Short mmCIF file of C-alpha atoms in Angstrom, two decimals:
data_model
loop_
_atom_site.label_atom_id
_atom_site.label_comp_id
_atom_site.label_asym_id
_atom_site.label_seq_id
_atom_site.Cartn_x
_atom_site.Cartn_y
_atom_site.Cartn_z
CA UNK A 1 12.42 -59.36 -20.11
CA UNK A 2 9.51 -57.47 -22.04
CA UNK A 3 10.77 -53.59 -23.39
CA UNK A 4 9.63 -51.51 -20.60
CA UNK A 5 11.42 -52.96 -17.84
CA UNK A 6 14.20 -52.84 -19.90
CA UNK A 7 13.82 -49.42 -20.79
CA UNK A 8 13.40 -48.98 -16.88
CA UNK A 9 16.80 -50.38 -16.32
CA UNK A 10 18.67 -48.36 -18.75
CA UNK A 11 17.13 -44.98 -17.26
CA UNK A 12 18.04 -45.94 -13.70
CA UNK A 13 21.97 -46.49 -15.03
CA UNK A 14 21.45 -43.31 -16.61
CA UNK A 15 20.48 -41.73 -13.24
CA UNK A 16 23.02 -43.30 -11.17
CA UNK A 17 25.65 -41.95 -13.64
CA UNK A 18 24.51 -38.47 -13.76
CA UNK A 19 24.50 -38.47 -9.83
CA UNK A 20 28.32 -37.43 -9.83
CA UNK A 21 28.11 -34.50 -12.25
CA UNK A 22 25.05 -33.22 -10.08
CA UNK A 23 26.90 -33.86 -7.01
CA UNK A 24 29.71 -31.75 -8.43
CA UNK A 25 27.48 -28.88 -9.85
CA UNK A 26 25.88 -28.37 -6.21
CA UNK A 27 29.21 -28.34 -4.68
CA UNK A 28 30.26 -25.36 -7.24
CA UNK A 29 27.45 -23.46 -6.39
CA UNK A 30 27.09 -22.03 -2.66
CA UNK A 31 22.95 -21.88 -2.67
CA UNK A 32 22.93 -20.89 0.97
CA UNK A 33 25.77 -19.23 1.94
CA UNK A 34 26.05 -16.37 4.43
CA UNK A 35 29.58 -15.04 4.90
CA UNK A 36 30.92 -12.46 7.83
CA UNK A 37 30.99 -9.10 6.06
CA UNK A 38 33.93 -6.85 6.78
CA UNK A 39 32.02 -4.33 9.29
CA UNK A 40 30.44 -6.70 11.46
CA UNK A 41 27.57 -7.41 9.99
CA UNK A 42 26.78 -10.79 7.22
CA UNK A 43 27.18 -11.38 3.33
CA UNK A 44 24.52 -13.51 1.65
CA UNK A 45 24.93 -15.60 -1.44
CA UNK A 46 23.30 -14.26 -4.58
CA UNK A 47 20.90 -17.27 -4.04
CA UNK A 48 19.59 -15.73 -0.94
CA UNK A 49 19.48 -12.27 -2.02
CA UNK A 50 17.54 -13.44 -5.22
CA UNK A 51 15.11 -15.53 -2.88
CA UNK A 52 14.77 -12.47 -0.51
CA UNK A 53 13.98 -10.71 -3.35
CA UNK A 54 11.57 -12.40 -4.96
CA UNK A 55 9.38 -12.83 -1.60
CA UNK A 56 10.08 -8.96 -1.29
CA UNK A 57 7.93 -8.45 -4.49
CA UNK A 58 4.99 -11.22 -3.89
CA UNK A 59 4.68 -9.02 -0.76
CA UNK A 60 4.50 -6.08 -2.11
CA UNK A 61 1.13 -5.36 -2.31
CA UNK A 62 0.48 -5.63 0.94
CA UNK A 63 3.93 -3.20 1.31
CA UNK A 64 1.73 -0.67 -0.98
CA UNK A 65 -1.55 -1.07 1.29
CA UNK A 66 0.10 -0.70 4.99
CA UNK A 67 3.17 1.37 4.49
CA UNK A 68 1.73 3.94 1.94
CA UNK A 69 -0.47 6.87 1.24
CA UNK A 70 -2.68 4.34 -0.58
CA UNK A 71 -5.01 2.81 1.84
CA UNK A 72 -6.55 6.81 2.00
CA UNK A 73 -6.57 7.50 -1.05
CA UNK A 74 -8.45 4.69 -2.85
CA UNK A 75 -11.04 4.93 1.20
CA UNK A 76 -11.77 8.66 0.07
CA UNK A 77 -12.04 7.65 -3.86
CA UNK A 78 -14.54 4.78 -2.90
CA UNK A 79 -16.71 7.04 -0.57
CA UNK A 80 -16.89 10.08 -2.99
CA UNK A 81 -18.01 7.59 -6.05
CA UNK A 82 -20.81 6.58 -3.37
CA UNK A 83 -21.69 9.90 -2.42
CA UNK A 84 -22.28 10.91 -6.14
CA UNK A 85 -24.55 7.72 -6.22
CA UNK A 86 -23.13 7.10 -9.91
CA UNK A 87 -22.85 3.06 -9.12
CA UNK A 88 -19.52 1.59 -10.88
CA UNK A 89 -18.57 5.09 -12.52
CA UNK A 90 -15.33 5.54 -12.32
CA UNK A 91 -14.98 2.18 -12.43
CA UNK A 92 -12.58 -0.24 -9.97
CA UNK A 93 -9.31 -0.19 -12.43
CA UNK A 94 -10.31 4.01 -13.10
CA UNK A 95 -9.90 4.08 -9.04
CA UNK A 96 -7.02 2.34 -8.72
CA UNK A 97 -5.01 3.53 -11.52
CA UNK A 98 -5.74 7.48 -10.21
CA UNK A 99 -4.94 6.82 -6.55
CA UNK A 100 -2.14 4.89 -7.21
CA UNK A 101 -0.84 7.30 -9.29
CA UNK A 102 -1.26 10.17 -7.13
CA UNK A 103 0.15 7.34 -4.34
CA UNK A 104 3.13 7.96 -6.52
CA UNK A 105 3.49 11.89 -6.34
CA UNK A 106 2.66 12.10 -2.58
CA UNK A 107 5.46 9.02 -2.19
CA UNK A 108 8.14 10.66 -4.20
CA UNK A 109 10.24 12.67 -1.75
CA UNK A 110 10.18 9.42 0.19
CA UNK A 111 11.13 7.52 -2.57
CA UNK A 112 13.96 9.67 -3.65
CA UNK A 113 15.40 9.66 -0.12
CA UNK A 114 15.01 5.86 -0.48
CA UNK A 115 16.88 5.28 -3.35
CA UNK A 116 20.09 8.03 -2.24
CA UNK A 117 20.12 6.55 0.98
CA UNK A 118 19.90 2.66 0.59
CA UNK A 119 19.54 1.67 -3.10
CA UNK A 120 21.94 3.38 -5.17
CA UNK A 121 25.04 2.56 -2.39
CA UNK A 122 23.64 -1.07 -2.26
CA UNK A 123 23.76 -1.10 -6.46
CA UNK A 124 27.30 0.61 -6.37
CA UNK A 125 28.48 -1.34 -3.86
CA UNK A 126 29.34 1.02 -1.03
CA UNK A 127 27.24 -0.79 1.42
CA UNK A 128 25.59 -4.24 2.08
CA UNK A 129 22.13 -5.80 2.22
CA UNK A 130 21.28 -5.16 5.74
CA UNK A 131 22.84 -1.92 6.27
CA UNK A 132 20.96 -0.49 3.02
CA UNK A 133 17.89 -2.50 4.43
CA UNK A 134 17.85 -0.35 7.46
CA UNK A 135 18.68 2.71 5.82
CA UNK A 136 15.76 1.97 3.29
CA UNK A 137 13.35 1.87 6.03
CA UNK A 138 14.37 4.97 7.77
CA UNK A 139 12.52 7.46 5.55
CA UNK A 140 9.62 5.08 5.34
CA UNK A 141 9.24 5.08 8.82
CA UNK A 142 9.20 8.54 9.25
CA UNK A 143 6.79 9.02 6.87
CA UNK A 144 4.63 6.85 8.76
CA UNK A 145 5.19 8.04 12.28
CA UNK A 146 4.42 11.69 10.48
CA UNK A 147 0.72 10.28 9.55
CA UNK A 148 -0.08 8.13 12.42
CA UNK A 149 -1.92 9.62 15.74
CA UNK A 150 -0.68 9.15 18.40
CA UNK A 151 -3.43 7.87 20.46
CA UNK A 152 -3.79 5.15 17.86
CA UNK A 153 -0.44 4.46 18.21
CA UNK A 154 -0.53 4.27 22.45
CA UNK A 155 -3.51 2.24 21.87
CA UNK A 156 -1.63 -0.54 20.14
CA UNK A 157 1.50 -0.08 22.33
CA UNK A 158 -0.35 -0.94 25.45
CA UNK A 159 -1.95 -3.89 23.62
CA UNK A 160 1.41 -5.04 22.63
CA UNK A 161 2.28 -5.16 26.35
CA UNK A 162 5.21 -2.26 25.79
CA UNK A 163 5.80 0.85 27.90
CA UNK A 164 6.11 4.03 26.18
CA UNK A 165 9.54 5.23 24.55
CA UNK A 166 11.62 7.54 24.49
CA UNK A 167 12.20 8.62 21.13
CA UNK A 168 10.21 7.68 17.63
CA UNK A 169 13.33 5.72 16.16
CA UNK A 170 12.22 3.27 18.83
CA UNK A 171 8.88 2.53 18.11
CA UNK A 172 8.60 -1.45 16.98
CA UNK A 173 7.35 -1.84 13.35
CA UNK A 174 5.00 -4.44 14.58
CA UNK A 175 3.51 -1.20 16.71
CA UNK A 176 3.79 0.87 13.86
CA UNK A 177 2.09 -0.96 11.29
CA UNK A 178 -1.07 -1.27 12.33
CA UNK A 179 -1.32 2.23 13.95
CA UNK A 180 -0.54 3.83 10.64
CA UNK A 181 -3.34 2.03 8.87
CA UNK A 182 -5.96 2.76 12.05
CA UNK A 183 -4.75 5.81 11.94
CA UNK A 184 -5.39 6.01 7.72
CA UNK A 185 -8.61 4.76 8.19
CA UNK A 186 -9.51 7.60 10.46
CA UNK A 187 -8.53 10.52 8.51
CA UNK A 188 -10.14 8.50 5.01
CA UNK A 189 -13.86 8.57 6.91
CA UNK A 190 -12.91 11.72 8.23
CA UNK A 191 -12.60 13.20 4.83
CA UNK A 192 -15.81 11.12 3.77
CA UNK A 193 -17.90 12.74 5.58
CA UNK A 194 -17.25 16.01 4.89
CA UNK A 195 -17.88 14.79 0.90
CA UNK A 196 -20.88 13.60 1.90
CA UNK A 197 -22.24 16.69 3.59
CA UNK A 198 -22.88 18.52 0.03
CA UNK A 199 -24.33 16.04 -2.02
CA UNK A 200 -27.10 14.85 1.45
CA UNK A 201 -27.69 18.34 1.06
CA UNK A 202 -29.20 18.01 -2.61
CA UNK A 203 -30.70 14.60 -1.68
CA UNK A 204 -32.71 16.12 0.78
CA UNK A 205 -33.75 19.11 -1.23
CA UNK A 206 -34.58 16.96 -3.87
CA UNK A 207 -36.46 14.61 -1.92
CA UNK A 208 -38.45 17.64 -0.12
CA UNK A 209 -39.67 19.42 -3.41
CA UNK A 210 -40.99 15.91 -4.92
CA UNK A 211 -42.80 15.43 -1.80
CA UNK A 212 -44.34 18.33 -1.67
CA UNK A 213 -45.52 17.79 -5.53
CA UNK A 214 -46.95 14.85 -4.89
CA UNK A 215 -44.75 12.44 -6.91
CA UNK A 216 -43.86 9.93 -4.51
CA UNK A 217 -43.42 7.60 -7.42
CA UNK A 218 -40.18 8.89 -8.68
CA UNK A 219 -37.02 8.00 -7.38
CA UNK A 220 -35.49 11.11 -5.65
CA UNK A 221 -31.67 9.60 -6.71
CA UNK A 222 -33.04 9.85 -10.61
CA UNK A 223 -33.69 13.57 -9.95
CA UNK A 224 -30.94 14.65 -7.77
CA UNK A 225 -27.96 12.87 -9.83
CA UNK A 226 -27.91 15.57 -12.36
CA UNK A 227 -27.98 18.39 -9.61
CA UNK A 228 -25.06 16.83 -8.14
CA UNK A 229 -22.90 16.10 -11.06
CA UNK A 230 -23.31 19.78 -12.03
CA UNK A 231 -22.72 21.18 -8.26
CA UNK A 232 -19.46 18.57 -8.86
CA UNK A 233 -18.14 20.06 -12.13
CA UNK A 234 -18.75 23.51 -11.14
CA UNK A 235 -16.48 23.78 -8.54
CA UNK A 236 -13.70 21.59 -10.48
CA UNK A 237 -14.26 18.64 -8.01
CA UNK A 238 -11.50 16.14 -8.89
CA UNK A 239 -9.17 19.09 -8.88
CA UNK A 240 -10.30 19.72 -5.62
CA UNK A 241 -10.27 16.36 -4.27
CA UNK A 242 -6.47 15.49 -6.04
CA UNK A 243 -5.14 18.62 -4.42
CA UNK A 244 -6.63 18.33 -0.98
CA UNK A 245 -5.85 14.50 -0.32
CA UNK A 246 -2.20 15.01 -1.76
CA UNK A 247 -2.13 18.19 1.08
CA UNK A 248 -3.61 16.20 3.61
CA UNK A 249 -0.49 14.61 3.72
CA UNK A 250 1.89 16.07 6.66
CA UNK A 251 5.24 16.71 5.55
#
């Protein structure tokens, strides 16, 4: 018998040996294990919680996108950087970084209700996962129902196949969802075109007094960037802009 089969050999007595111990470690620790809580509800192992958890953040992005004041912010940011017509200035990380931040301020009274309604009983103890699930979601959800129309949202209630209700605590999320972001989406190239009204304005000045002089050559954009950076700084633009999305907001 050459080396390697018996080296083969003594790893599978190895294996076999070990399967006991292994056996015994699985049966000391509960991986899925869901236990009746005492109000009614269930108690998950820490094994479940942790997995829950960990989806919980993979999805979060999309969480940022549909259920906050994101998906507006960073449309309006976007359409005022091509209104300038300054290309990749601010560039995509400037964008993101300064909506998500101001994401932030307009999502901190939610937040706060958040946390003293479902995550600081849940990390105390005074309540379990599901109930501080639900109670997490409450503010959320009025925050959304707040922003979303409600045409957009009878629109995707009838294509759900659901009859109206009664009350906004019973609106499905699966309704919900996608009416808030239609809804977003709206009021984003809403506010777009109103930043776009200004700076056509100069384009078309611009474009009017080079035709008239004869210089079709030169690129009216070349000429009119200046004119609208200045127009932009004079009247403190980002302060503007800041200020009037984080307003825009209905509280």
């Amino acid at each position: 018998m050459n080396r390697f089969s018996t080296h083969t050999i003594a790893l599978g007595i190895a294996l076999i040996g070990l399967l006991p111990m292994g056996a015994e470690a699985a049966a000391g620790l509960p991986a899925l294990t869901v236990t009746p809580a005492p109000g009614g509800g269930s108690s998950y192992s820490l094994s479940i919680q942790t997995l829950i958890l960990l989806t919980g953040i993979t999805l979060l992005p999309a969480a940022l996108l549909m259920m906050t004041a994101f998906t507006r912010i960073i449309v309006v940011m976007g359409l005022l950087r091509q209104a300038l017509g300054t290309g990749n200035t601010p560039s995509n990380p400037v964008l993101v970084g300064l909506s998500l931040f101001l994401t932030l301020f307009v999502m901190s009274p939610t937040m706060d209700a958040i946390y003293t309604q479902a995550a600081k009983p849940y990390l105390d103890g005074q309540m379990e996962f599901e109930p501080a699930l639900q109670a997490g979601m409450a503010p959320l959800r009025q925050f959304m129902l707040t922003q979303t129309r409600e045409a957009d949202l009878l629109t995707f209630t009838r294509i759900a196949g659901l009859e109206g209700f009664e009350k906004p605590e019973d609106v499905p999320f699966r309704v919900l969802a996608p009416a808030f972001i239609t809804s977003e989406l709206s009021t984003a190239f809403q506010i777009g075109f109103m930043l776009f009204i200004p700076f056509i304005v100069i384009d078309l000045v611009v474009s009017s007094v080079l035709m008239s002089m004869g210089m079709m050559m030169l690129s009216p954009m070349l000429i009119s960037l200046p004119f609208k950076l200045m127009l932009f700084v004079l009247v403190d633009g980002w302060s503007l802009i800041m200020g009037s999305l984080a307003q825009s907001f209905v509280r």
